[in-house]
Amino acid sequence: MGRKLDPTNKVKRGPGKKSRKQKGAETELAKFLTDEDNGAKRLSSRGRKRAAKRTQDKKPKVVDQKPAKGKQLHLFDLISNVFDQIWHFCKLFAS
């Protein structure tokens, strides 16, 4: 179904599958492929900014070490944990 490209006349891969099957695609693809092979393209302004960022010296990130919200311990929990550890330690030596 649809227009088919002549299998004897193979072309380099260019744009999409449907555009290669269109009538006259052989001549259009030849123009497209020769234009693409000429030198390097100039970067867009955003691309130039990204390239400049890559070349800059990288500074180490300063990260504040905070526990996750679900893992925060309150002062009461910390004190009770310490007392539990002391109690178990004393219990070991008493026996």
XYZ file of N, CA and C in Angstrom:
285
model
N 0.834 -1.157 0.000
C 0.000 0.000 0.000
C 0.896 1.242 0.000
N 0.503 2.258 -0.713
C 1.289 3.480 -0.761
C 2.339 3.428 -1.845
N 3.046 4.538 -2.020
C 4.082 4.593 -3.049
C 5.344 3.930 -2.530
N 5.993 3.195 -3.383
C 7.214 2.499 -2.987
C 8.399 3.102 -3.725
N 9.521 3.097 -3.082
C 10.756 3.563 -3.700
C 11.340 2.424 -4.519
N 11.972 2.749 -5.614
C 12.566 1.738 -6.489
C 13.679 1.022 -5.727
N 13.621 -0.314 -5.545
C 14.632 -1.023 -4.751
C 16.008 -1.040 -5.411
N 16.069 -0.830 -6.724
C 17.379 -0.818 -7.389
C 18.116 0.482 -7.119
N 17.397 1.531 -6.804
C 18.012 2.833 -6.551
C 17.996 3.098 -5.049
N 18.974 2.555 -4.332
C 19.017 2.729 -2.885
C 19.661 4.070 -2.551
N 19.143 4.715 -1.530
C 19.675 6.004 -1.100
C 20.116 5.890 0.353
N 20.985 6.815 0.764
C 21.411 6.838 2.158
C 20.223 7.189 3.027
N 20.292 6.777 4.276
C 19.200 7.098 5.188
C 19.198 8.595 5.431
N 18.062 9.178 5.284
C 17.937 10.610 5.490
C 16.807 10.882 6.449
N 15.829 11.650 6.019
C 14.683 11.936 6.879
C 13.872 10.673 7.179
N 12.618 10.780 7.390
C 11.820 9.643 7.831
C 11.462 8.657 6.745
N 10.813 7.589 7.175
C 10.440 6.476 6.303
C 9.451 6.921 5.223
N 8.468 7.726 5.596
C 7.445 8.137 4.639
C 8.005 9.098 3.600
N 8.907 9.969 3.982
C 9.427 10.937 3.016
C 10.310 10.259 1.976
N 10.923 9.134 2.303
C 11.737 8.412 1.315
C 10.853 7.738 0.276
N 9.617 7.425 0.635
C 8.726 6.720 -0.281
C 8.003 7.664 -1.242
N 8.064 8.967 -0.999
C 7.338 9.906 -1.842
C 7.955 9.989 -3.229
N 7.122 10.359 -4.212
C 7.583 10.485 -5.592
C 8.580 11.636 -5.663
N 9.697 11.407 -6.330
C 10.728 12.433 -6.448
C 11.634 12.506 -5.240
N 11.548 11.546 -4.350
C 12.358 11.566 -3.139
C 13.832 11.401 -3.456
N 14.152 10.720 -4.576
C 15.556 10.479 -4.917
C 16.299 11.797 -5.108
N 15.681 12.733 -5.816
C 16.362 14.009 -6.073
C 16.377 14.874 -4.825
N 15.292 14.883 -4.068
C 15.241 15.702 -2.861
C 16.221 15.194 -1.810
N 16.327 13.889 -1.666
C 17.264 13.334 -0.693
C 18.696 13.635 -1.078
N 18.993 13.612 -2.371
C 20.353 13.912 -2.809
C 20.718 15.336 -2.417
N 19.792 16.276 -2.586
C 20.045 17.667 -2.191
C 20.213 17.761 -0.674
N 19.361 17.076 0.045
C 19.390 17.139 1.504
C 20.698 16.576 2.056
N 21.134 15.443 1.517
C 22.341 14.796 2.035
C 23.596 15.575 1.687
N 23.664 16.220 0.532
C 24.866 16.987 0.188
C 24.944 18.253 1.017
N 23.814 18.879 1.346
C 23.835 20.077 2.175
C 24.298 19.754 3.587
N 23.923 18.584 4.080
C 24.244 18.213 5.454
C 25.732 17.906 5.632
N 26.381 17.421 4.593
C 27.769 17.005 4.712
C 28.756 18.169 4.733
N 28.307 19.381 4.438
C 29.224 20.522 4.370
C 29.517 21.070 5.757
N 30.732 20.851 6.269
C 31.233 21.464 7.492
C 30.331 21.328 8.709
N 30.766 21.977 9.784
C 30.011 21.928 11.032
C 29.009 23.073 11.074
N 27.864 22.819 11.650
C 26.852 23.856 11.772
C 27.184 24.745 12.957
N 26.722 25.979 12.892
C 26.921 26.894 14.000
C 25.926 26.533 15.101
N 26.385 26.571 16.341
C 25.515 26.229 17.463
C 24.501 27.331 17.710
N 23.368 26.956 18.254
C 22.369 27.948 18.647
C 22.880 28.674 19.888
N 22.198 29.751 20.257
C 22.658 30.521 21.419
C 22.606 29.669 22.682
N 21.573 28.850 22.794
C 21.469 27.966 23.963
C 22.592 26.930 23.955
N 22.913 26.405 22.784
C 23.999 25.437 22.673
C 25.339 26.050 23.037
N 25.549 27.316 22.633
C 26.808 27.994 22.990
C 26.902 28.194 24.495
N 25.778 28.532 25.134
C 25.784 28.705 26.595
C 26.105 27.390 27.293
N 25.523 26.291 26.799
C 25.796 24.981 27.395
C 27.258 24.602 27.219
N 27.816 24.889 26.049
C 29.220 24.568 25.799
C 30.125 25.385 26.710
N 29.774 26.654 26.942
C 30.567 27.496 27.835
C 30.515 26.963 29.257
N 29.357 26.483 29.681
C 29.236 25.916 31.027
C 30.096 24.675 31.186
N 30.171 23.855 30.138
C 30.975 22.632 30.221
C 32.453 22.945 30.365
N 32.903 24.043 29.748
C 34.327 24.354 29.793
C 34.727 25.065 31.084
N 33.765 25.642 31.817
C 34.089 26.325 33.063
C 34.593 25.330 34.095
N 35.379 25.857 35.062
C 35.833 25.008 36.163
C 34.630 24.602 36.997
N 34.596 23.336 37.344
C 33.469 22.844 38.129
C 33.743 23.076 39.607
N 32.780 23.703 40.275
C 32.911 23.957 41.702
C 32.228 22.823 42.457
N 32.814 22.387 43.572
C 32.153 21.330 44.347
C 30.857 21.859 44.950
N 29.844 21.030 44.933
C 28.550 21.420 45.481
C 28.585 21.315 46.998
N 28.024 22.318 47.659
C 27.915 22.305 49.108
C 26.529 21.784 49.442
N 26.500 20.664 50.134
C 25.225 20.020 50.443
C 25.020 20.031 51.948
N 23.867 20.547 52.369
C 23.525 20.500 53.787
C 22.993 19.115 54.094
N 23.599 18.460 55.059
C 23.194 17.103 55.415
C 22.044 17.173 56.413
N 20.840 16.980 55.914
C 19.668 16.941 56.776
C 19.001 15.586 56.595
N 18.548 14.995 57.673
C 17.857 13.709 57.522
C 16.530 13.892 56.802
N 16.058 12.836 56.219
C 14.775 12.879 55.523
C 13.664 13.169 56.518
N 12.566 13.711 56.017
C 11.487 14.118 56.923
C 10.954 12.966 57.765
N 10.824 11.808 57.197
C 10.286 10.680 57.936
C 11.270 10.111 58.941
N 12.545 10.438 58.799
C 13.569 9.837 59.644
C 14.076 10.788 60.730
N 13.483 11.968 60.883
C 13.947 12.901 61.897
C 13.582 12.375 63.284
N 14.546 12.457 64.176
C 14.307 12.036 65.555
C 14.175 13.277 66.424
N 13.207 13.271 67.286
C 13.024 14.382 68.199
C 13.949 14.192 69.393
N 14.139 15.260 70.151
C 15.040 15.233 71.301
C 14.616 14.165 72.308
N 13.328 14.036 72.531
C 12.833 13.026 73.472
C 13.218 11.622 73.015
N 13.074 11.354 71.720
C 13.430 10.038 71.192
C 14.923 9.765 71.356
N 15.752 10.784 71.126
C 17.198 10.608 71.283
C 17.558 10.283 72.728
N 16.975 11.020 73.663
C 17.277 10.796 75.081
C 16.794 9.418 75.516
N 15.604 9.023 75.068
C 15.093 7.710 75.468
C 15.961 6.592 74.886
N 16.476 6.773 73.679
C 17.373 5.773 73.099
C 18.651 5.645 73.911
N 19.206 6.775 74.370
C 20.431 6.743 75.179
C 20.170 6.029 76.499
N 19.054 6.337 77.156
C 18.737 5.682 78.426
C 18.517 4.184 78.241
N 17.885 3.792 77.146
C 17.699 2.366 76.878
C 19.041 1.662 76.719
N 19.968 2.294 76.022
C 21.288 1.692 75.833
C 22.027 1.574 77.161
N 21.941 2.601 77.999
C 22.595 2.562 79.314
C 21.968 1.464 80.176
N 20.644 1.343 80.138
C 19.952 0.335 80.933
C 20.383 -1.073 80.522
N 20.462 -1.327 79.193
C 20.909 -2.641 78.718
C 22.365 -2.898 79.100
N 23.188 -1.877 79.051
C 24.602 -2.008 79.412
C 24.743 -2.364 80.896
N 23.978 -1.667 81.751
C 24.023 -1.951 83.191
C 23.467 -3.344 83.494
N 22.439 -3.755 82.773
C 21.830 -5.058 82.985
C 22.831 -6.170 82.658
N 23.670 -5.968 81.624
C 24.677 -6.965 81.261
C 25.715 -7.134 82.365
N 26.153 -6.025 82.965
C 27.172 -6.112 84.004
C 26.603 -6.579 85.343
N 25.327 -6.354 85.585
C 24.714 -6.773 86.849
C 24.555 -8.287 86.901
N 24.382 -8.930 85.779
C 24.170 -10.371 85.804
C 25.438 -11.158 85.681
